[in-house]
PDB file of C-alpha atoms in Angstrom:
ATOM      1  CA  UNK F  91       4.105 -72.183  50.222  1.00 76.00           C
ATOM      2  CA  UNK F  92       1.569 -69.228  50.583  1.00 87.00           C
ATOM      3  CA  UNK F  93       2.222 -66.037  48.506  1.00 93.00           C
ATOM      4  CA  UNK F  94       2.753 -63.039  50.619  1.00 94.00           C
ATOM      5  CA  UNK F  95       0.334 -59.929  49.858  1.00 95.00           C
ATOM      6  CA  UNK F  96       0.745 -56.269  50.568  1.00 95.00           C
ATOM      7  CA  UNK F  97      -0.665 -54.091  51.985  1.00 96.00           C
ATOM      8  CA  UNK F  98      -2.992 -56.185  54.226  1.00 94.00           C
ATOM      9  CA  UNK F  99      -5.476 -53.384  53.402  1.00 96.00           C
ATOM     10  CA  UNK F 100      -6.185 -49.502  51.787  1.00 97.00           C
ATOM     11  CA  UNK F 101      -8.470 -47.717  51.324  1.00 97.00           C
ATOM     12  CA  UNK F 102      -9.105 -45.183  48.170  1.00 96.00           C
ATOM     13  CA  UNK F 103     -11.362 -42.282  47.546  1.00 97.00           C
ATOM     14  CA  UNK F 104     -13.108 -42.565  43.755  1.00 97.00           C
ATOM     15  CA  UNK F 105     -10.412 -42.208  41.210  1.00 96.00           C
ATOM     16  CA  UNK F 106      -7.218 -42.869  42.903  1.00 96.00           C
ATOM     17  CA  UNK F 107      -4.986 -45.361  42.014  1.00 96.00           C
ATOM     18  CA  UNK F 108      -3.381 -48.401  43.591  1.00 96.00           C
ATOM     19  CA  UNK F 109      -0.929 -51.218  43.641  1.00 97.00           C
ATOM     20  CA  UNK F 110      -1.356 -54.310  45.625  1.00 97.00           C
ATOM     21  CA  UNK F 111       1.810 -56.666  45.232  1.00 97.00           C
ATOM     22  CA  UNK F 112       2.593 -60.221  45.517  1.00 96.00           C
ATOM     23  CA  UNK F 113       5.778 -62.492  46.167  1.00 95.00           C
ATOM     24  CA  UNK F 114       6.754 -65.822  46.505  1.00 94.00           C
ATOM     25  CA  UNK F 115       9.561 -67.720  47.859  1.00 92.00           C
ATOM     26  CA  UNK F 116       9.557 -70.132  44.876  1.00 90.00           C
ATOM     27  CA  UNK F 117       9.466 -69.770  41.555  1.00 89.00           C
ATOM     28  CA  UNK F 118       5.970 -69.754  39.704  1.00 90.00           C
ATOM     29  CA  UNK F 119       4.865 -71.304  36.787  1.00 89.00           C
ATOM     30  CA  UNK F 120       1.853 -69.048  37.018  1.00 91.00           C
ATOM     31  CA  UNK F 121      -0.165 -65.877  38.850  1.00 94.00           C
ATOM     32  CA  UNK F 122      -3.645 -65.799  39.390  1.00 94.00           C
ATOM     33  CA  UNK F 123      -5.652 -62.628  40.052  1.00 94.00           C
ATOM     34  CA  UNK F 124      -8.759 -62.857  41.845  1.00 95.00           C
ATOM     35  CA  UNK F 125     -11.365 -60.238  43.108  1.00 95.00           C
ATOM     36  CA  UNK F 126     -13.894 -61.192  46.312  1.00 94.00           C
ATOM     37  CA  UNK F 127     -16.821 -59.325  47.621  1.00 93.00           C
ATOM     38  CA  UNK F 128     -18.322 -60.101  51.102  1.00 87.00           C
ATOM     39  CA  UNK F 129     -20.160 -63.351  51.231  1.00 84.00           C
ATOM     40  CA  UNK F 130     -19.404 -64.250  47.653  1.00 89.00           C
ATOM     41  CA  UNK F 131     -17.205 -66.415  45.506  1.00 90.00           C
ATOM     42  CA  UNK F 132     -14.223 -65.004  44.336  1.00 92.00           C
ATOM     43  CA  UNK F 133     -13.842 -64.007  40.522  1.00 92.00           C
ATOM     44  CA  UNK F 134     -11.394 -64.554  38.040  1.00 91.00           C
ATOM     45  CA  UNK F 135      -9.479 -61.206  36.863  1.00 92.00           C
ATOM     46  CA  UNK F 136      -6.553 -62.232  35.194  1.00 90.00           C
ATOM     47  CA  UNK F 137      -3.596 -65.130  34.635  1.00 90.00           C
ATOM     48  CA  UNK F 138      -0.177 -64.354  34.524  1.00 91.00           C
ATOM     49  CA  UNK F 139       2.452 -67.144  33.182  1.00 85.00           C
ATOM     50  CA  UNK F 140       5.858 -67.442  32.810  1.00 78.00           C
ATOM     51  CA  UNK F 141       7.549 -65.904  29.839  1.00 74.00           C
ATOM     52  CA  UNK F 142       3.816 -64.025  29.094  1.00 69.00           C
ATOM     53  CA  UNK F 143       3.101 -60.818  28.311  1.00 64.00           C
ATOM     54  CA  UNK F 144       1.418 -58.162  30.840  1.00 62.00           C
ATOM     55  CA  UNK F 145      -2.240 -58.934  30.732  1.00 61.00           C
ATOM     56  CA  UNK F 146      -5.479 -56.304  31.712  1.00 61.00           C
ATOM     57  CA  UNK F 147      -7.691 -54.293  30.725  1.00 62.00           C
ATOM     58  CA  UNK F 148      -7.699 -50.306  30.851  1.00 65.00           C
ATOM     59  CA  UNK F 149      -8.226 -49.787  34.500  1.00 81.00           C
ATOM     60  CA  UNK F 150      -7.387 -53.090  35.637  1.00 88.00           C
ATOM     61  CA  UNK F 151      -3.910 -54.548  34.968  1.00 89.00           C
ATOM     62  CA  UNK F 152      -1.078 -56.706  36.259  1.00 91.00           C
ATOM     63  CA  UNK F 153       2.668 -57.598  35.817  1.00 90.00           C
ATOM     64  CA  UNK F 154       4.900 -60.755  36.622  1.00 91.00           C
ATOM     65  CA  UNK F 155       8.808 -60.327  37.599  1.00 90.00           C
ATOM     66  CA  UNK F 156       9.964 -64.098  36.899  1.00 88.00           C
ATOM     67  CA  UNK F 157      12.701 -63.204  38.461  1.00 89.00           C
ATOM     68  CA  UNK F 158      11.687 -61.751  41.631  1.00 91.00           C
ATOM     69  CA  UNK F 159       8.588 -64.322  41.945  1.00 92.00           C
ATOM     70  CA  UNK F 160       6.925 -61.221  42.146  1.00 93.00           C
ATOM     71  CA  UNK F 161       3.267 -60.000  41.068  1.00 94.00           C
ATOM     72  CA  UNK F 162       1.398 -56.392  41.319  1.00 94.00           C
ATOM     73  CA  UNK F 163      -2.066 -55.503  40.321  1.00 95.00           C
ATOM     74  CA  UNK F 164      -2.136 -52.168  39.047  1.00 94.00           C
ATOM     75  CA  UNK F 165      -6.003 -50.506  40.005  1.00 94.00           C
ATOM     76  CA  UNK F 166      -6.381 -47.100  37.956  1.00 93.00           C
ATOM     77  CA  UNK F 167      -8.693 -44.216  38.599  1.00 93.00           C
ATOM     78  CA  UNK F 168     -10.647 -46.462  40.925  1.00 94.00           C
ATOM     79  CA  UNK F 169     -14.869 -47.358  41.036  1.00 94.00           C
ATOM     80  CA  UNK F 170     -17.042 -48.017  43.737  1.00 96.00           C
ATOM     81  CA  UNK F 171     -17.027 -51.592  42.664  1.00 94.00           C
ATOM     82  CA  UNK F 172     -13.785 -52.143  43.267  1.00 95.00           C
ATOM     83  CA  UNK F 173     -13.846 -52.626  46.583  1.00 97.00           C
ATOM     84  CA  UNK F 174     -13.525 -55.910  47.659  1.00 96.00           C
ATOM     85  CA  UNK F 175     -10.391 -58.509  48.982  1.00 95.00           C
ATOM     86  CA  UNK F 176      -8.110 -59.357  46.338  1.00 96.00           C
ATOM     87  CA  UNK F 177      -6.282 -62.711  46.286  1.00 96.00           C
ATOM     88  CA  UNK F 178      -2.949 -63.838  44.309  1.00 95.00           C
ATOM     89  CA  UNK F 179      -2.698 -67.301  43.747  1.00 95.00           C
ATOM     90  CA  UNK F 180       0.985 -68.696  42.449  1.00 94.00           C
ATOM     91  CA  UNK F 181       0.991 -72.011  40.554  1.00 91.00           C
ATOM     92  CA  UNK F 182       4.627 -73.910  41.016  1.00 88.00           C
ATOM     93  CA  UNK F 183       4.212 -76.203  38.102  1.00 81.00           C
ATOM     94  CA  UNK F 184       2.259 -76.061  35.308  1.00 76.00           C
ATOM     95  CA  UNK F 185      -0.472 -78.927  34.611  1.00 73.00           C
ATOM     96  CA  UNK F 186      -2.592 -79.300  37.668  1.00 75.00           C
ATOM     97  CA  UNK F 187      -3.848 -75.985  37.984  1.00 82.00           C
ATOM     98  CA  UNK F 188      -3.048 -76.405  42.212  1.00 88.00           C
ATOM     99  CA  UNK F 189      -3.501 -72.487  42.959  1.00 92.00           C
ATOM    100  CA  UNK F 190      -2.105 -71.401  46.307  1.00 92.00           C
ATOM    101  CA  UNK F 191      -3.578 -68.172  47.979  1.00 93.00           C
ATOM    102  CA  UNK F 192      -2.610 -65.412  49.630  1.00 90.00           C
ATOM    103  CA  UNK F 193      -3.980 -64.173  52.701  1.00 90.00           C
ATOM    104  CA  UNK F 194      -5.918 -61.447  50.710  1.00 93.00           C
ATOM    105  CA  UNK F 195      -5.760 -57.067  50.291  1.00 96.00           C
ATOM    106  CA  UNK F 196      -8.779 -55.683  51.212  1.00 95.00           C
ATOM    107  CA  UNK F 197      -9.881 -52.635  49.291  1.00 97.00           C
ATOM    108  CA  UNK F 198     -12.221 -50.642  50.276  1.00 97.00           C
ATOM    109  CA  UNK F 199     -12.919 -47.242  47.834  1.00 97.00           C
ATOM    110  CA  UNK F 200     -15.304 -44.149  49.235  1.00 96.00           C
ATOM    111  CA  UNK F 201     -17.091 -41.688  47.581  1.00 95.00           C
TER     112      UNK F 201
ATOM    113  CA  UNK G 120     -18.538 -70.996  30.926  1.00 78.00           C
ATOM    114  CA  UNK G 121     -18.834 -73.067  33.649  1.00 88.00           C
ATOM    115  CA  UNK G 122     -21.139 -72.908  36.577  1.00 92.00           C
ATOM    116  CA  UNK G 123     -20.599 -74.379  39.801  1.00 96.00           C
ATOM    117  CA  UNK G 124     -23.676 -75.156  42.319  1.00 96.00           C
ATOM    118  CA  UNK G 125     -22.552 -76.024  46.033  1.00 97.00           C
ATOM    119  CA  UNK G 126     -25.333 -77.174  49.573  1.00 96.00           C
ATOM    120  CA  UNK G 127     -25.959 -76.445  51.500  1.00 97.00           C
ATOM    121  CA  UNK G 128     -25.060 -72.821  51.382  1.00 96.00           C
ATOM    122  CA  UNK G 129     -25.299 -72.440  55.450  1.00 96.00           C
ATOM    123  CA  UNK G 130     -25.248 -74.843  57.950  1.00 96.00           C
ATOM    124  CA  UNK G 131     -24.799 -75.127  61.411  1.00 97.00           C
ATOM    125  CA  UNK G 132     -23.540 -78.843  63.182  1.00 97.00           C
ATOM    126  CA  UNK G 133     -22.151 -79.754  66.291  1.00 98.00           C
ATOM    127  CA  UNK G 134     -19.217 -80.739  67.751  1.00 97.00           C
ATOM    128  CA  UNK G 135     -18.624 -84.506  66.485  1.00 97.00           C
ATOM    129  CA  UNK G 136     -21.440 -84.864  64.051  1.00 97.00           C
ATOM    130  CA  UNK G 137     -21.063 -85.160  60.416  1.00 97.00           C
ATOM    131  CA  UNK G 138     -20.941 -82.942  57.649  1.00 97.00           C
ATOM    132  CA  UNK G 139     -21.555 -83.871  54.273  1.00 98.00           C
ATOM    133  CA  UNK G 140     -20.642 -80.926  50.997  1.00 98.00           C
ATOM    134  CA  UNK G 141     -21.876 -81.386  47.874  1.00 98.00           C
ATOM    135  CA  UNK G 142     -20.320 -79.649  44.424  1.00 98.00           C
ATOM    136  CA  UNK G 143     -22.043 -80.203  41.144  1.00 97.00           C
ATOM    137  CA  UNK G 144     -20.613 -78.636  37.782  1.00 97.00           C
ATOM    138  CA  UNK G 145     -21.920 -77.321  34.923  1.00 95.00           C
ATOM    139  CA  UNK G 146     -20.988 -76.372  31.311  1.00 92.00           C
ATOM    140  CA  UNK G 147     -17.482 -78.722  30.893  1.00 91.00           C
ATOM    141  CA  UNK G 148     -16.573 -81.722  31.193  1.00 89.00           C
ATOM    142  CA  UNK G 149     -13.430 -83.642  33.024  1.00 90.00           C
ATOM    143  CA  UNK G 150     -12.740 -80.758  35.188  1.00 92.00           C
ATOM    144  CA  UNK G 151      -9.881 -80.270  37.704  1.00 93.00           C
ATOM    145  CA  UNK G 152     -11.819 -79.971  40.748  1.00 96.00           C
ATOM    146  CA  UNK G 153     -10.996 -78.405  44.134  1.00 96.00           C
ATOM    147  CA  UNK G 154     -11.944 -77.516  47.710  1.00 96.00           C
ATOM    148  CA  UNK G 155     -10.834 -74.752  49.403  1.00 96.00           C
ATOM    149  CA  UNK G 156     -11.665 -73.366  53.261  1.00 95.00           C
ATOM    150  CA  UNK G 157     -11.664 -69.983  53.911  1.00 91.00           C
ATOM    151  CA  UNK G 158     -11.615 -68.975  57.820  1.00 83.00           C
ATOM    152  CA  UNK G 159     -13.053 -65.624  58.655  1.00 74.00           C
ATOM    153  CA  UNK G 160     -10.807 -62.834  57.446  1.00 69.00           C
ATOM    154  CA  UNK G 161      -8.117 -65.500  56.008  1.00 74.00           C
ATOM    155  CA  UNK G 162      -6.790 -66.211  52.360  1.00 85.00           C
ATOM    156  CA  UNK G 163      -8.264 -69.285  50.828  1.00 91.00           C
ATOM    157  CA  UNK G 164      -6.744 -72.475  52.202  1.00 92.00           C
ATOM    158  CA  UNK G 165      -6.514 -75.524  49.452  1.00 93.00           C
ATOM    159  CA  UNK G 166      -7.627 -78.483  51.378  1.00 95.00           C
ATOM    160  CA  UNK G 167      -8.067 -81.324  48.267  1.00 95.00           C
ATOM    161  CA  UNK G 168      -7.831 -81.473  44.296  1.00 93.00           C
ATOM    162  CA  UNK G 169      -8.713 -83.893  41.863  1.00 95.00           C
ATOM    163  CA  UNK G 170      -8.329 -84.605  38.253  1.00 92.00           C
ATOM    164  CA  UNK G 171     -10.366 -87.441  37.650  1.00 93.00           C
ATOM    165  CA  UNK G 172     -13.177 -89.734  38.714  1.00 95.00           C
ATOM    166  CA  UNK G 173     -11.677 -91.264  42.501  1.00 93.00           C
ATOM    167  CA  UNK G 174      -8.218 -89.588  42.389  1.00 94.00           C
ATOM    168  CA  UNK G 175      -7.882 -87.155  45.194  1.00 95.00           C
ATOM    169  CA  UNK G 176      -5.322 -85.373  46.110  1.00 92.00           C
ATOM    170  CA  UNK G 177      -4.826 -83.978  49.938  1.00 91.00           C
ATOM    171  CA  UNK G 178      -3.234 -80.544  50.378  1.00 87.00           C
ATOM    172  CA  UNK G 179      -3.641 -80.345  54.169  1.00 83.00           C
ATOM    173  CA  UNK G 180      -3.500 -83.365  57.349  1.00 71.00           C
ATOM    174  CA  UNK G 181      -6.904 -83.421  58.777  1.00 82.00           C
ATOM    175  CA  UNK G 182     -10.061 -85.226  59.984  1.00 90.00           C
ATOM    176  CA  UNK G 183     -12.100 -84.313  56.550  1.00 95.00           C
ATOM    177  CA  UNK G 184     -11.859 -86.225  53.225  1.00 96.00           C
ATOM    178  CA  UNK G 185     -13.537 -85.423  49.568  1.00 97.00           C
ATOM    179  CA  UNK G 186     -14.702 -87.772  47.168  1.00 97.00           C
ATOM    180  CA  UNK G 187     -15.421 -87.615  43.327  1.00 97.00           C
ATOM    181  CA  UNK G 188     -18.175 -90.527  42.644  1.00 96.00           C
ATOM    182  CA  UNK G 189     -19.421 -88.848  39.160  1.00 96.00           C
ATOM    183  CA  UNK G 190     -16.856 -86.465  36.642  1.00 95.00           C
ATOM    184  CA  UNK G 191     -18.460 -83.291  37.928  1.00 96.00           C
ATOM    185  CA  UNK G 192     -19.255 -84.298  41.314  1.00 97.00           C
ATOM    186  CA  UNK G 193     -17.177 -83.434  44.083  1.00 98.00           C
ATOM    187  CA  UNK G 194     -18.200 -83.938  48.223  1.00 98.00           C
ATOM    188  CA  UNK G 195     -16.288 -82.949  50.874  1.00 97.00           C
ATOM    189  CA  UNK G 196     -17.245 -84.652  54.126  1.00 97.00           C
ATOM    190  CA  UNK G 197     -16.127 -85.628  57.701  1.00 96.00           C
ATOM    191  CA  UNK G 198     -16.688 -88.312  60.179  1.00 96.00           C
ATOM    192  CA  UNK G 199     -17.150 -85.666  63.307  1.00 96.00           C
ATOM    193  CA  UNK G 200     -16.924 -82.177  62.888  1.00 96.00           C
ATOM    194  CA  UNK G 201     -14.381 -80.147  65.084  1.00 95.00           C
ATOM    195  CA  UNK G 202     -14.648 -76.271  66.165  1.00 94.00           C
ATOM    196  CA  UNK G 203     -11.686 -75.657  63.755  1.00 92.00           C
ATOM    197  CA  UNK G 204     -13.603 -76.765  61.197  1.00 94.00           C
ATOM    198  CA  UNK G 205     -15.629 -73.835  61.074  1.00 93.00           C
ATOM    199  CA  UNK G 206     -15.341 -71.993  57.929  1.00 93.00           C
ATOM    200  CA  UNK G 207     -16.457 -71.350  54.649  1.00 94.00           C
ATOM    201  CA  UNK G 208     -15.850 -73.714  52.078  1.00 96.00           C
ATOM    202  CA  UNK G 209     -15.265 -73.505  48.600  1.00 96.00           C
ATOM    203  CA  UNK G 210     -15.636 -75.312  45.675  1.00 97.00           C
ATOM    204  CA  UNK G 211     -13.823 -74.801  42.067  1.00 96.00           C
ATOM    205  CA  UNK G 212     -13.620 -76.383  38.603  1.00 95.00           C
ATOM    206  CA  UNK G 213     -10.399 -75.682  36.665  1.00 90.00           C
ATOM    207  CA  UNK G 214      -9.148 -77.126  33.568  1.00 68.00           C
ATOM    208  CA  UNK G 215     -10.222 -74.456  31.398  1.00 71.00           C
ATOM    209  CA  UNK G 216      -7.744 -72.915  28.554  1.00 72.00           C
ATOM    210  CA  UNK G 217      -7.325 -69.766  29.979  1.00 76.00           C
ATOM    211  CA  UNK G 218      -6.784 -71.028  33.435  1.00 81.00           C
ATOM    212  CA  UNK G 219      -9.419 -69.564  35.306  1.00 86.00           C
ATOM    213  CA  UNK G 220     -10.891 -71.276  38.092  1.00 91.00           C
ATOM    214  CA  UNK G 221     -14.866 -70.818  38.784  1.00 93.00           C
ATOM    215  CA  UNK G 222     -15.543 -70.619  42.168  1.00 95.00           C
ATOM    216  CA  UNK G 223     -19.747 -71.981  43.832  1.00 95.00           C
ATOM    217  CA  UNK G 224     -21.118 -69.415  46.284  1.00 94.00           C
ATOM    218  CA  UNK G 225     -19.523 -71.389  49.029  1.00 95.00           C
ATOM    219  CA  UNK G 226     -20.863 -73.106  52.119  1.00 96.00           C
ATOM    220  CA  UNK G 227     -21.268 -71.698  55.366  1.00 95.00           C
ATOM    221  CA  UNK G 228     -20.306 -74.160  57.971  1.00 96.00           C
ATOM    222  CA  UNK G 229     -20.388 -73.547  61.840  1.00 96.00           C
ATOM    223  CA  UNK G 230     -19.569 -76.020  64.049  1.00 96.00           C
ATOM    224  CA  UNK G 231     -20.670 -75.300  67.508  1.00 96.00           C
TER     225      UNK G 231
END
């Protein structure tokens, strides 16, 4: 079953922030975080699991509602190089690391 | 960390032919491996997984299959190539302890 991202896309002048969420119909073992620029692989930001903490860096961070099956990405004070699609990927079960995708947020940030 | 090296990056087939995609990894060994198909402006679509030398799992009903002759070896390939399998096409290598999965720059296919 395919997570379900929001917005489809946004776009931010430098140094605003934004929130792109995730849900699922079932509950997750696990949230991925994932970052893709045009024409290249996507790349790892973050894991989420069940019963973990909130994981990210300064600008960068994320949060899991077990409950909910729900996942946001917080972006703060936003760079240039954040633009890009961003993907969730929910894990059912732990063990086989079988990520499913979402269709993607696209990000773009101007000057 | 790992490194993942997919071919051909780009190629263009016709309708019927075959396709053969080739993933190699680097830098672990016993990996979970994956393929994934990305259609222009879609999410990433998991089409197979493995976790071990011949044991393939299929995500998705369709005229492609993978293989996994070697531990870090992974090919995706089909017997004739439809339109809808245009796409780009992923490769990944799990199995790491901090779950990430590393992602190849992808193939290019276009099936005309």
């Amino acid at each position: 079953q395919q997570p379900v991202q929001s917005p489809q896309a946004v776009i931010l002048r430098e140094g605003e922030d934004a929130v792109i969420n995730c849900s699922s119909s079932k509950a997750l073992y696990s949230v991925h975080w994932y970052r893709q620029k045009h024409g290249e692989a996507p790349v790892f930001l973050m894991i989420l699991l069940k019963g973990g903490e909130q994981k990210g860096h300064e600008k960068i961070s994320a949060s899991f509602n077990e409950k909910k099956q729900q996942s946001s990405l917080y972006l703060t004070a936003s760079q240039l190089s954040y633009s890009g699609t961003y993907f969730c990927g929910t894990e059912i079960r732990g063990g086989y690391q079988k990520v499913t995708f979402g269709t993607g947020t696209k990000l773009q940030v101007i000057p | 960390s790992q490194t993942i090296h997919q071919w051909p990056a780009t190629l263009v087939q016709p309708v019927g032919s075959p396709l053969s995609l080739e993933c190699t990894v680097e830098g672990t060994s016993n990996p979970n491996l994956y393929w994934y198909r990305q259609a222009a402006g879609r999410g990433l679509q998991l089409l197979f997984y493995s976790v071990g030398i011949g044991q393939i799992s299929s995500e998705v009903p369709q005229n492609l299959s993978a293989s996994r002759p070697q531990d870090r070896q992974f090919i995706l390939s089909s017997k004739k190539l439809l339109l809808s399998d245009s796409g780009f096409y992923l490769c990944a290598s799990g199995g790491t302890n901090t779950g990430e999965l590393f992602f190849g720059e992808g193939s290019r296919l276009t099936v005309l």
